[in-house]
Structure formats: C-alpha cells, structure tokens
Coordinates of C-alpha atoms in Angstrom, one line a residue:
M55 CA 31.3 -13.5 -61.7
K56 CA 32.1 -11.2 -58.8
K57 CA 30.1 -11.4 -55.6
P58 CA 28.7 -7.9 -54.5
P59 CA 30.9 -6.2 -51.8
I60 CA 29.5 -5.8 -48.2
P61 CA 28.8 -2.1 -47.3
K62 CA 30.9 -0.8 -44.4
N63 CA 27.9 0.1 -42.4
E64 CA 26.1 -3.2 -43.1
S65 CA 25.2 -4.1 -39.6
E66 CA 23.5 -0.6 -39.0
R67 CA 22.0 -0.8 -42.5
L68 CA 20.3 -4.2 -41.7
K69 CA 19.1 -2.9 -38.4
E70 CA 17.6 0.1 -40.2
L71 CA 15.8 -2.2 -42.7
S72 CA 14.5 -4.3 -39.9
S73 CA 12.8 -1.3 -38.4
Y74 CA 10.4 -1.2 -41.4
N75 CA 9.2 -4.7 -40.5
I76 CA 8.2 -5.3 -44.0
I77 CA 10.1 -8.3 -45.3
G78 CA 7.5 -11.0 -46.1
E79 CA 4.6 -8.7 -46.4
M80 CA 1.7 -9.3 -48.8
E81 CA 1.8 -7.5 -52.2
N82 CA 0.4 -4.0 -52.1
S83 CA -1.2 -2.2 -55.0
D84 CA 0.5 1.1 -54.2
Y85 CA 3.9 -0.4 -54.8
D86 CA 2.7 -2.3 -57.8
F87 CA 1.4 0.9 -59.4
L88 CA 4.9 2.3 -59.3
T89 CA 6.7 -0.7 -60.8
Q90 CA 4.1 -0.9 -63.6
M91 CA 4.6 2.8 -64.3
A92 CA 8.3 2.2 -64.3
S93 CA 8.1 -0.5 -66.9
Q94 CA 5.9 1.7 -69.1
I95 CA 8.2 4.8 -68.8
F96 CA 11.4 2.9 -69.6
E97 CA 9.8 0.3 -71.9
T98 CA 11.3 -2.6 -70.0
K99 CA 10.4 -6.1 -69.6
I100 CA 10.8 -6.1 -65.7
S101 CA 10.5 -3.4 -63.0
L102 CA 11.2 -4.4 -59.3
I103 CA 11.2 -2.8 -55.8
T104 CA 13.9 -4.7 -54.0
L105 CA 14.9 -4.9 -50.4
V106 CA 18.4 -6.4 -49.7
T107 CA 18.7 -8.5 -46.5
D108 CA 21.8 -10.4 -45.3
E109 CA 21.1 -13.4 -47.4
K110 CA 18.8 -12.4 -50.2
Q111 CA 17.3 -9.7 -52.3
W112 CA 13.4 -9.7 -51.6
F113 CA 11.0 -8.1 -54.1
L114 CA 8.4 -5.9 -52.5
S115 CA 6.8 -5.4 -56.0
H116 CA 7.7 -7.4 -59.2
D117 CA 6.2 -6.4 -62.4
G118 CA 7.1 -8.8 -65.2
L119 CA 8.7 -11.4 -63.0
D120 CA 7.0 -14.2 -61.0
I121 CA 9.5 -15.0 -58.2
R122 CA 9.7 -12.8 -55.1
E123 CA 13.4 -13.3 -54.2
T124 CA 16.9 -14.4 -55.4
P125 CA 20.2 -15.1 -53.4
R126 CA 22.0 -11.9 -52.5
E127 CA 25.2 -13.1 -54.2
F128 CA 23.5 -12.9 -57.5
A129 CA 21.7 -9.7 -57.0
F130 CA 22.6 -6.6 -59.1
C131 CA 20.8 -4.6 -56.4
A132 CA 23.4 -5.7 -53.8
H133 CA 26.1 -3.9 -55.9
A134 CA 23.9 -0.8 -56.3
I135 CA 23.5 -0.2 -52.5
N136 CA 27.2 0.2 -52.1
K137 CA 26.9 3.7 -53.6
P138 CA 23.6 5.1 -52.1
E139 CA 23.9 8.5 -53.8
E140 CA 24.4 7.1 -57.4
L141 CA 22.3 5.6 -60.1
F142 CA 23.7 2.0 -60.9
V143 CA 23.4 1.2 -64.5
V144 CA 24.6 -1.9 -66.5
E145 CA 23.9 -1.4 -70.2
D146 CA 25.0 -4.9 -71.3
S147 CA 25.8 -7.4 -68.5
R148 CA 27.3 -9.8 -71.0
K149 CA 30.3 -7.4 -71.4
D150 CA 30.7 -6.7 -67.7
D151 CA 33.1 -8.9 -65.9
R152 CA 31.2 -8.7 -62.8
F153 CA 28.1 -10.3 -64.3
Y154 CA 28.6 -12.1 -67.5
E155 CA 28.7 -15.5 -65.7
N156 CA 25.9 -14.5 -63.4
P157 CA 23.1 -17.3 -63.5
L158 CA 20.5 -14.4 -63.9
V159 CA 22.3 -13.3 -67.0
T160 CA 23.0 -16.7 -68.6
G161 CA 19.7 -18.1 -67.7
D162 CA 16.2 -16.9 -67.0
P163 CA 15.2 -14.0 -66.7
N164 CA 18.3 -13.0 -68.9
V165 CA 19.3 -9.7 -67.2
I166 CA 21.2 -7.9 -69.9
F167 CA 20.2 -4.4 -69.1
Y168 CA 19.9 -3.2 -65.4
A169 CA 19.3 0.3 -64.0
G170 CA 18.7 0.8 -60.3
V171 CA 18.2 3.8 -58.0
P172 CA 19.0 3.1 -54.3
L173 CA 16.2 3.5 -51.9
V174 CA 17.9 5.7 -49.3
N175 CA 16.0 6.5 -46.1
E176 CA 16.3 9.8 -44.1
N177 CA 19.2 8.4 -42.1
G178 CA 21.2 7.8 -45.2
F179 CA 21.0 4.0 -45.4
A180 CA 20.3 2.1 -48.7
L181 CA 17.6 -0.4 -48.1
G182 CA 17.4 -1.7 -51.6
T183 CA 16.5 -0.3 -55.2
L184 CA 13.9 0.6 -57.5
C185 CA 15.2 -1.0 -60.8
V186 CA 14.2 -1.6 -64.3
I187 CA 15.5 -4.8 -66.2
D188 CA 15.5 -5.9 -69.8
N189 CA 16.7 -8.8 -71.9
H190 CA 18.6 -6.6 -74.4
P191 CA 21.0 -3.8 -74.1
K192 CA 19.6 -0.2 -73.5
K193 CA 20.6 3.3 -72.7
L194 CA 18.8 5.9 -70.5
N195 CA 18.5 9.5 -71.3
D196 CA 18.6 12.2 -68.8
S197 CA 14.8 12.6 -68.6
Q198 CA 14.5 8.9 -68.0
I199 CA 17.1 9.0 -65.2
T200 CA 15.3 11.9 -63.6
S201 CA 12.0 10.0 -63.6
L202 CA 13.6 6.9 -62.2
K203 CA 14.9 8.9 -59.3
L204 CA 11.5 10.5 -58.7
L205 CA 9.8 7.1 -58.7
S206 CA 12.4 5.9 -56.1
R207 CA 11.7 8.9 -53.9
Q208 CA 7.9 8.0 -54.1
V209 CA 8.7 4.4 -53.1
M210 CA 10.8 5.7 -50.2
S211 CA 7.8 8.0 -49.3
L212 CA 5.5 5.0 -49.1
L213 CA 7.9 3.0 -47.1
E214 CA 8.3 5.9 -44.5
L215 CA 4.5 6.4 -44.5
R216 CA 4.0 2.7 -43.8
R217 CA 6.6 2.6 -41.0
N218 CA 5.0 5.9 -39.5
S219 CA 1.6 4.3 -39.8
K220 CA 2.8 1.2 -38.1
E221 CA 4.5 3.2 -35.3
L222 CA 1.4 5.1 -34.8
D223 CA -0.7 2.0 -34.6
R224 CA 1.8 0.8 -32.0
I225 CA 1.5 4.0 -30.1
N226 CA -2.3 4.1 -30.3
I227 CA -2.4 0.5 -28.9
K228 CA 0.0 1.5 -26.2
L229 CA -2.0 4.7 -25.5
S230 CA -5.2 2.6 -25.3
K231 CA -3.6 0.3 -22.8
S232 CA -2.3 3.2 -20.8
T233 CA -5.6 4.9 -20.8
I234 CA -7.3 1.8 -19.4
L235 CA -4.5 1.5 -16.8
F236 CA -4.8 5.2 -16.1
N237 CA -8.6 4.9 -15.5
E238 CA -8.2 1.8 -13.4
S239 CA -5.5 3.5 -11.4
Q240 CA -7.9 6.5 -10.9
R241 CA -10.6 4.1 -9.7
I242 CA -8.4 2.2 -7.2
N243 CA -6.6 5.3 -5.9
K244 CA -9.7 7.5 -6.0
I245 CA -7.9 10.1 -8.1
G246 CA -9.2 12.0 -11.1
A247 CA -8.1 14.8 -13.4
W248 CA -9.7 18.1 -14.4
E249 CA -9.1 21.1 -16.5
L250 CA -10.5 24.6 -16.6
D251 CA -10.4 26.8 -19.7
L252 CA -9.4 30.2 -18.2
V253 CA -11.0 32.0 -21.2
T254 CA -14.3 30.3 -21.6
G255 CA -14.7 28.9 -18.1
V256 CA -15.5 25.5 -19.5
T257 CA -14.4 22.6 -17.3
E258 CA -13.7 19.0 -18.1
W259 CA -13.6 16.1 -15.6
T260 CA -12.5 12.5 -15.8
D261 CA -14.9 9.7 -14.6
E262 CA -13.4 9.5 -11.2
V263 CA -14.0 13.2 -10.4
Y264 CA -17.7 12.6 -11.0
S265 CA -17.5 9.6 -8.7
I266 CA -15.9 11.6 -5.9
H267 CA -18.6 14.3 -6.3
D268 CA -21.3 11.5 -6.1
V269 CA -22.9 12.7 -9.3
D270 CA -23.8 11.0 -12.6
L271 CA -21.6 11.2 -15.7
N272 CA -24.2 13.4 -17.4
F273 CA -23.9 16.0 -14.6
D274 CA -23.4 19.4 -16.1
H275 CA -20.5 20.7 -14.0
N276 CA -20.1 23.7 -16.3
K277 CA -23.3 25.1 -14.7
A278 CA -22.5 24.3 -11.2
K279 CA -19.5 25.8 -9.4
G280 CA -17.2 23.1 -8.2
I281 CA -16.2 25.4 -5.4
N282 CA -19.6 25.0 -3.8
F283 CA -18.9 21.4 -3.0
Y284 CA -16.1 22.4 -0.6
H285 CA -16.7 22.8 3.1
P286 CA -17.7 26.5 3.7
D287 CA -14.7 26.9 6.1
D288 CA -12.3 25.5 3.6
R289 CA -13.5 27.4 0.4
P290 CA -11.1 30.3 1.0
I291 CA -8.3 27.8 0.8
I292 CA -9.1 26.5 -2.6
I293 CA -10.2 29.9 -4.0
N294 CA -6.9 31.5 -2.8
A295 CA -4.9 28.6 -4.3
I296 CA -6.5 28.9 -7.7
E297 CA -6.1 32.8 -7.8
Q298 CA -2.4 32.5 -6.8
T299 CA -1.7 29.9 -9.6
I300 CA -3.4 32.1 -12.2
A301 CA -1.5 35.1 -11.0
T302 CA 1.9 33.6 -10.5
K303 CA 1.7 30.5 -12.7
N304 CA 3.0 28.5 -9.7
P305 CA 1.3 25.2 -9.1
F306 CA -0.9 24.5 -6.1
D307 CA -1.5 21.5 -3.8
V308 CA -4.1 21.8 -1.1
T309 CA -6.1 19.5 1.2
C310 CA -9.7 20.5 2.1
R311 CA -12.9 19.2 3.5
F312 CA -15.5 18.4 0.8
I313 CA -19.3 17.7 0.9
S314 CA -20.5 15.4 -1.9
N315 CA -23.8 15.6 -3.7
K316 CA -25.1 13.0 -1.3
G317 CA -24.0 15.1 1.7
I318 CA -21.1 12.9 2.6
L319 CA -18.1 14.7 4.2
K320 CA -14.9 13.8 2.6
W321 CA -11.3 14.9 2.6
V322 CA -9.9 15.7 -0.8
R323 CA -6.5 16.7 -2.2
S324 CA -6.6 19.1 -5.2
T325 CA -3.6 20.1 -7.3
G326 CA -3.4 22.5 -10.2
T327 CA -0.9 23.7 -12.7
Y328 CA -1.1 26.6 -15.2
W329 CA -0.8 25.3 -18.8
E330 CA -0.4 27.4 -22.0
Q331 CA 0.5 26.8 -25.5
P332 CA 0.7 29.0 -28.7
N333 CA -2.7 29.8 -30.2
V334 CA -4.6 27.8 -27.5
N335 CA -6.6 29.2 -24.6
P336 CA -4.6 29.0 -21.2
K337 CA -5.8 26.4 -18.9
L338 CA -5.5 25.2 -15.3
I339 CA -5.1 21.4 -15.3
G340 CA -4.8 19.2 -12.2
S341 CA -5.7 16.2 -10.1
F342 CA -8.5 15.6 -7.6
Q343 CA -8.3 12.8 -5.1
D344 CA -10.4 11.4 -2.4
I345 CA -8.0 11.0 0.6
S346 CA -10.7 10.4 3.3
S347 CA -9.3 6.9 4.1
V348 CA -5.8 8.3 4.4
I349 CA -6.9 11.1 6.7
R350 CA -8.7 8.6 8.9
V351 CA -5.7 6.2 9.1
K352 CA -3.4 9.3 9.8
E353 CA -5.7 10.4 12.6
A354 CA -5.8 6.9 14.1
L355 CA -2.1 6.6 14.0
E356 CA -1.6 10.0 15.6
E357 CA -4.2 9.1 18.3
A358 CA -2.4 5.7 19.0
H359 CA 1.0 7.5 18.9
A360 CA -0.3 10.1 21.4
K361 CA -1.6 7.4 23.7
N362 CA 1.6 5.3 23.4
Q363 CA 3.6 8.5 24.1
A364 CA 1.5 9.2 27.1
I365 CA 2.1 5.7 28.4
F366 CA 5.7 5.9 27.6
N367 CA 6.2 9.1 29.5
A368 CA 3.8 8.3 32.4
S369 CA 6.0 5.4 33.4
T370 CA 8.0 7.5 35.9
Q371 CA 9.1 4.5 38.0
V372 CA 10.5 2.7 35.0
S373 CA 13.3 3.8 32.7
I374 CA 12.5 3.0 29.0
I375 CA 15.3 3.6 26.6
S376 CA 15.4 2.6 22.9
T377 CA 18.3 2.5 20.5
D378 CA 18.9 1.9 16.9
V379 CA 20.8 -1.2 15.8
F380 CA 24.2 0.4 16.5
G381 CA 23.4 1.4 20.0
T382 CA 22.5 5.1 19.6
I383 CA 19.8 6.2 21.9
T384 CA 16.6 7.0 20.0
S385 CA 14.1 7.5 22.9
F386 CA 14.5 8.4 26.6
N387 CA 11.4 8.5 28.7
N388 CA 10.5 10.6 31.7
G389 CA 11.2 7.7 34.0
A390 CA 14.7 7.5 32.7
E391 CA 15.1 11.3 33.1
L392 CA 14.0 11.0 36.8
Q393 CA 16.0 8.0 37.6
L394 CA 19.3 9.0 35.9
G395 CA 19.3 12.8 36.1
Y396 CA 19.9 13.1 32.3
A397 CA 17.5 15.1 30.1
A398 CA 16.4 13.3 26.9
S399 CA 18.0 16.0 24.7
E400 CA 21.4 15.1 26.2
M401 CA 20.9 11.4 25.2
I402 CA 18.9 10.9 22.1
G403 CA 21.1 10.7 19.0
K404 CA 24.2 11.4 21.1
Q405 CA 24.9 8.5 23.5
T406 CA 24.8 4.8 24.0
P407 CA 23.5 3.1 27.1
Q408 CA 27.0 2.3 28.1
I409 CA 27.2 5.8 29.7
I410 CA 24.7 4.7 32.4
H411 CA 26.6 1.5 33.2
L412 CA 29.7 0.6 35.3
K413 CA 32.5 -0.1 33.0
E414 CA 33.8 -3.0 35.0
E415 CA 30.3 -4.6 35.2
V416 CA 29.9 -4.5 31.5
E417 CA 33.4 -6.0 31.0
K418 CA 32.6 -8.8 33.5
V419 CA 29.4 -9.8 31.7
G420 CA 31.1 -9.5 28.3
K421 CA 33.7 -12.0 29.3
E422 CA 31.0 -14.4 30.6
L423 CA 29.1 -14.1 27.3
S424 CA 32.2 -14.5 25.3
A425 CA 33.2 -17.7 27.1
K426 CA 29.7 -19.0 26.8
H427 CA 29.3 -18.3 23.0
N428 CA 32.9 -18.8 22.1
C429 CA 33.3 -15.4 20.4
T430 CA 34.3 -11.9 21.5
I431 CA 31.3 -9.9 22.9
E432 CA 32.0 -6.5 24.1
G433 CA 30.6 -2.9 24.2
F434 CA 27.0 -2.4 23.2
D435 CA 26.6 -6.1 22.1
V436 CA 26.9 -7.2 25.8
F437 CA 23.4 -5.7 26.3
V438 CA 21.7 -7.1 23.2
T439 CA 23.4 -10.6 22.4
H440 CA 20.4 -12.4 23.7
A441 CA 17.9 -10.1 22.2
K442 CA 19.5 -10.5 18.7
A443 CA 19.0 -14.4 19.1
G444 CA 15.2 -13.8 19.9
L445 CA 15.7 -14.6 23.6
Y446 CA 14.3 -12.6 26.4
E447 CA 16.6 -12.0 29.4
T448 CA 16.2 -10.0 32.6
R449 CA 19.5 -9.3 34.5
E450 CA 20.5 -7.2 37.5
W451 CA 22.7 -4.3 36.5
T452 CA 24.0 -1.3 38.2
Y453 CA 22.9 2.1 36.7
V454 CA 25.1 5.1 37.1
R455 CA 23.4 8.5 37.5
K456 CA 24.6 11.7 35.9
D457 CA 26.0 12.8 39.4
G458 CA 27.9 9.5 39.7
T459 CA 25.7 7.8 42.3
V460 CA 24.6 4.2 41.5
F461 CA 21.5 2.1 42.0
P462 CA 20.5 -1.4 41.2
V463 CA 18.0 -2.2 38.4
L464 CA 16.5 -5.2 36.8
L465 CA 17.0 -4.6 33.0
S466 CA 15.0 -6.4 30.3
V467 CA 16.2 -5.9 26.7
T468 CA 14.1 -6.9 23.7
A469 CA 14.6 -6.5 19.9
I470 CA 12.5 -4.1 17.9
K471 CA 11.4 -5.7 14.6
Q472 CA 9.8 -4.5 11.4
N473 CA 8.9 -7.1 8.9
G474 CA 11.0 -9.6 10.8
I475 CA 14.1 -7.4 10.6
I476 CA 15.6 -5.9 13.7
T477 CA 15.6 -2.2 13.6
G478 CA 16.5 -1.4 17.2
F479 CA 16.4 -2.4 20.8
L480 CA 14.2 -1.6 23.8
G481 CA 15.4 -1.6 27.3
M482 CA 13.2 -1.4 30.4
G483 CA 15.0 -0.9 33.8
I484 CA 13.1 -1.0 37.1
D485 CA 14.8 0.5 40.2
I486 CA 15.1 -2.3 42.7
T487 CA 16.8 -0.3 45.5
E488 CA 13.8 -0.7 47.9
M489 CA 13.3 -4.3 47.0
K490 CA 17.1 -5.0 47.8
K491 CA 16.5 -3.1 51.1
S492 CA 13.5 -5.2 51.9
Q493 CA 15.4 -8.3 50.9
N494 CA 18.2 -7.4 53.4
E495 CA 15.7 -6.7 56.1
V496 CA 14.0 -10.1 55.6
L497 CA 17.4 -11.9 55.7
A498 CA 18.2 -10.1 59.0
L499 CA 14.8 -11.0 60.4
L500 CA 15.4 -14.7 59.4
D501 CA 18.8 -14.6 61.2
I502 CA 17.0 -13.2 64.4
T503 CA 14.2 -15.8 64.1
K504 CA 16.7 -18.5 63.7
D505 CA 18.4 -17.4 66.9
Q506 CA 15.1 -17.1 68.8
N507 CA 14.2 -20.7 67.7
E508 CA 17.5 -21.9 69.1
R509 CA 16.8 -20.2 72.4
L510 CA 13.2 -21.5 72.5
K511 CA 14.5 -25.0 71.7
N512 CA 16.9 -24.8 74.6
F513 CA 14.2 -23.4 77.0
A514 CA 11.9 -26.3 76.1
Y515 CA 14.6 -28.8 76.8
I516 CA 15.3 -27.3 80.2
V517 CA 11.5 -27.0 81.1
S518 CA 11.0 -30.5 79.8
H519 CA 13.9 -31.8 81.9
N520 CA 12.8 -30.1 85.1
L521 CA 9.2 -31.2 84.8
R522 CA 10.3 -34.7 84.0
S523 CA 12.4 -34.7 87.3
H524 CA 9.4 -33.5 89.5
S525 CA 7.0 -35.8 87.6
G526 CA 9.4 -38.7 88.3
G527 CA 9.6 -37.9 92.0
I528 CA 5.8 -37.8 92.3
S529 CA 5.5 -41.1 90.5
M530 CA 8.2 -42.7 92.9
L531 CA 6.2 -41.4 96.0
L532 CA 2.9 -42.9 94.7
D533 CA 4.6 -46.3 94.0
F534 CA 6.0 -46.2 97.4
Y535 CA 2.5 -45.7 98.9
K536 CA 1.1 -48.5 96.7
Q537 CA 3.7 -50.9 98.1
E538 CA 3.8 -49.8 101.7
S539 CA 0.2 -48.7 102.3
P540 CA -2.0 -50.2 99.7
E541 CA -5.1 -49.2 101.7
V542 CA -4.1 -45.5 101.5
Y543 CA -3.2 -45.8 97.9
E544 CA -6.7 -47.0 97.0
N545 CA -8.1 -43.8 98.6
E546 CA -10.0 -41.7 96.0
L547 CA -7.7 -38.8 96.6
F548 CA -4.6 -40.8 95.9
Q549 CA -6.2 -41.9 92.7
H550 CA -6.7 -38.3 91.5
I551 CA -3.1 -37.7 92.3
K552 CA -2.0 -40.6 90.3
N553 CA -4.1 -39.5 87.3
A554 CA -2.6 -36.0 87.6
S555 CA 0.9 -37.4 87.7
D556 CA 0.1 -39.5 84.6
N557 CA -1.2 -36.5 82.8
L558 CA 1.9 -34.5 83.8
S559 CA 4.2 -37.2 82.2
E560 CA 2.0 -37.3 79.1
T561 CA 2.2 -33.4 78.8
I562 CA 6.1 -33.5 79.1
K563 CA 6.1 -36.1 76.3
H564 CA 4.0 -34.0 74.0
L565 CA 6.0 -30.9 74.7
T566 CA 9.2 -32.8 73.7
E567 CA 7.5 -34.0 70.5
V568 CA 6.2 -30.3 69.6
V569 CA 9.8 -29.1 70.1
Q570 CA 11.1 -31.8 67.7
I571 CA 8.4 -31.2 65.0
N572 CA 8.8 -27.4 65.0
L573 CA 12.5 -27.0 65.3
E574 CA 14.1 -30.1 64.1
T575 CA 12.8 -32.9 62.0
K576 CA 9.4 -33.6 60.5
Q577 CA 7.4 -36.4 62.3
N578 CA 5.0 -38.8 60.8
S579 CA 1.4 -38.4 62.2
T580 CA -0.5 -41.4 63.6
L581 CA -4.2 -41.7 64.5
V582 CA -5.1 -42.0 68.2
L583 CA -8.4 -42.8 70.0
L584 CA -10.1 -39.6 71.2
R585 CA -12.0 -41.0 74.3
P586 CA -8.8 -41.7 76.4
I587 CA -7.4 -38.2 75.7
V588 CA -10.8 -36.7 76.9
E589 CA -10.8 -38.9 79.9
K590 CA -7.2 -37.8 80.8
N591 CA -8.4 -34.1 80.6
I592 CA -11.4 -34.8 82.8
S593 CA -9.1 -36.2 85.5
S594 CA -7.0 -33.2 85.4
L595 CA -9.9 -30.9 85.9
L596 CA -11.9 -33.1 88.4
I597 CA -11.1 -31.1 91.5
S598 CA -11.8 -27.8 89.9
A599 CA -15.1 -29.2 88.6
K600 CA -16.1 -30.4 92.0
N601 CA -15.4 -27.1 93.6
A602 CA -17.5 -25.4 90.9
G603 CA -20.3 -28.0 91.3
V604 CA -19.9 -29.2 87.7
L605 CA -20.3 -32.8 86.7
L606 CA -17.9 -33.8 83.8
Q607 CA -18.9 -36.8 81.7
N608 CA -17.0 -38.4 78.8
E609 CA -19.5 -39.3 76.1
V610 CA -17.1 -39.7 73.2
P611 CA -17.5 -43.2 71.5
D612 CA -14.7 -45.6 72.0
D613 CA -14.0 -46.0 68.2
I614 CA -13.6 -42.2 67.4
Q615 CA -10.2 -41.4 66.3

C-alpha cells in the first residue's frame, strides 16, 4: 500500500477548507439527497461527500456507510485531491499496487471500485471529493462521468452557499452590533443622520434628529419644513449651503442657531453630501448634531482667555515671559515690552531669556548650581533647574534692556504643567530699582543716626559730668554748714536747698541710666515705691508753689509701686 502524496499547496488548501467551518457539522438532508442520487445513478453500494483534513477524511454525507471518517493514509480521496482537474477512477483496487493492501480494500467495506470527482472551490483548491464506491469492479461511461461531475458542482454550490450564508450571518450580527453602537454614539454625542430625496422631497431622520428637534418619533417631518426650525437670522446660511451642494455636488458643513419644538435655543452643526447611484433618485445625506454645550464651553474659554490676557497685559509694572521646554519665548507681556524695550514680535518664537541677562551673571550662577548639584548646568537650564525639580525660587538678577542699559529685578520662575508633564516655564520679573534706591537711603540714614547717637552719648556724658561736679560742690557746702553751724542748717530754707541738691543728684543718676539703656546695653527694670518719688518732685517745686499760693500734698499710699 502506498500512502497518498501531500499536495504542494497543502497549507493553503487546509486554510481554505477551514474557512468553510463545516468539519463536525450535523448531517444535512441537502447533501444526503445528492449522495443518494449518486448511488442510484451509478448503481453503487456507497456514495460519499468527503472532506480531507490534515489527519483524516471526514464524510459530510455517507449513503451506504455508517462511519463518518477514516484515517487519511487509507483514503482514496486523499489521492484524488492531488489532481483537482481530473476524475480519479480505480476500477479494481485489488490489481492496483497503491491499494491492494489497503485495510479498506482487504476488509470492510471492501472498496474494489472507486470513482471520485474533486470538490474544487472558486480559488482552485480541492477540499475533498464526491465519490461512488462498490465492492466489485465497475466501469463508467461518458454519460455517467458527466453526471458525476455535475453532481460534484452541485455539492460545491451548496458548500459555497452555506459559507456565504454563514458569512452573511456574521456580517448581520456585526451590523446589528454596529447599529446599536451607532445609535448609542448618536445619543451620547447628540448627533443624528438625515437624508433628503431630491426628486420626491421625502426626508428620513434617525432617532437622535427627532430628539434634537424635541419632537416625538411619530412627528411627520415630511410635512414640516426642517428649515423653519432654524433661527430666522441663520436660515439663509443653511438654505445657501444646501443649494450650493445640489448645484456643485460639494459637501457642506455649517453651524447655526436652532429653535426646537419646545422653544429652546440651541446651536447645531449640520453637514450634507450629494449622493447618487445608477437607477436611484439622487439624495442629500448628512449629519445633524446638537453642539450647544460645545459652544458654551468655547465661549467660556474665550471669555476666560480674554480676562487672562487682559490681566497679563495689564501688568505693566511686571515683566511676564513664558517659554517652551527648550527656552524659546512663547509670550511677552506689555510689562516686559515697557521694561526691556523689545516688542513682543521681536521675541516670541525667536529668542530665549538669555538675551535679557548679563552673560557673566548667568555663568556665575551656573557655576554655583553646577557645584551644588554635582553636574554641569549652563545656558537656559540656569534659570529653570529649580523649577524642573518642583521648587520655587526668587532670585535677584540684572536685566539688560534693548538699548544696553541695565536694571535689577526679582525674578521668580515656575514650571507650566499639563497633566503632570512640564510643557514650559513662566518667569515674572519685578523691577526693584526704586526698592534698591530706598534701601541705600535707609542704610545711609542708619549711618547718620548711628553718628548722631554717638554724639548724643558724648553730650550726655559731658552734661552728666558737669552737673555731677556742681551737685557735689553744693552737697559739700551743705555738709560744711551742718558741721560748723548746725542751727543755720536746721533752717527751713537750708532744708529746701538740701532737698533740691538731693533731687539734682538723683536726676544726674537717672540721666546716666537713660543714656546707658538707649545707647549701650539693655538694663533690667526693677519696681520702686511711687510715694518717695512724688515727694522729691514736690520738694523741687515747693518754692514755685509757694510763690503761686499753691499747696502741694502727697496723697500716694506708701505701698504703691
């Protein structure tokens, strides 16, 4: 026994067979009818429709045989498919060296006679055969051969019909899913579809178009002009668009105001395309979308942008400069124009902020940052290193105007982010020329004040020294009278002089303390009794009070501090 050869295009043939998705299918009366007819026409014991897989031959229909498959290595049909264009006939297998030892010949079902026509599809691949089998030798005449070929074509027609039907079912399921998704997409995006028959004037709407119009699905739009739903001022726009498309066959896409059946003002986008096919009325087909929310968001964004732009340009005392991640300037506000003398058109998209900085200052800061971060930092990175790390830094820089003059600024640089990704940088510079001037004036004033304080301290020391000398002389004179003339010392006048001398000494002491507190060191405060202090002041004013006829009395309690 010889095993059947493998066709040269076997992998492609098996792939083609698989596309029919029929192996293992239940028996079908259409196929059984053909095998029964073949058995009757050729008066054979068995008639089969076989499909040859990589391992077996499987019987799609089997008249006269109970089994549904045999191994491929024993299959007569596996030989037949090697010559798709020819009828394969074995009149007596017992005399054929390819089959005489075949188990299907020596045993049941005793295949002595075999005639098979390959089942060849439109791509030229032999999928299997329609064959007739008998247990004794036979010969076929030309008429029988023709009939067998005709029956094989009918089998192939049934196979193609089944495959096309399966494909159609698959397409219908896919179309059904697509329709559901399309309708859901229309609902979510508030977009519908429409068509207008240009001969009959009949229109068709999808459900969402009804919804946008705020009408029921039974609304007869063929009797109502859809144009009338458009805002009166915008009707010429849609009318002109439709007329132009009909005349030129060019599509239109317009945005108009629209008043729904409920009187709600909406914004809609309408598109239309001219469509024509042979023997079919020409039509306009298009989409219809409620874009009210989009328009509202757009208007809100435009308003916010206008406000931000106004704020951006109103900051004439602050230079605001933004860049992309590479350092190219992307915005340059009015404040920057006024401070630096450049027009925005000279800077945006053309320059980097390095043009307004002192080169040596940038290099100096770059070296400091390089040493700090242990890597080379230069050029534009000098300004944005901290911003890239998410840090905020305000540093004093020197700006260079277009005319070459310079001025100091406090510059703050931050990163611009979108969805957590840095897309650029924003620098805000404040001219601190006046602040620096005021700072220098304050420092000069502090120097002057310090000098005046030194002078005041020296003056206080001199006054204190001189008063102390005179006070000491008066005290010595009073002591002399006390020792030499006690009776004179006890005189009321001398007592007033003594009290005045004591008060003068106390005043000199206090003056020294005030100088020390204000000009030198901080002294610790202590509590004192108030009554003795008041008493001393009364003594110093006693003569003046007497001359004025005023009586001074100390009524402060002894324990008041």
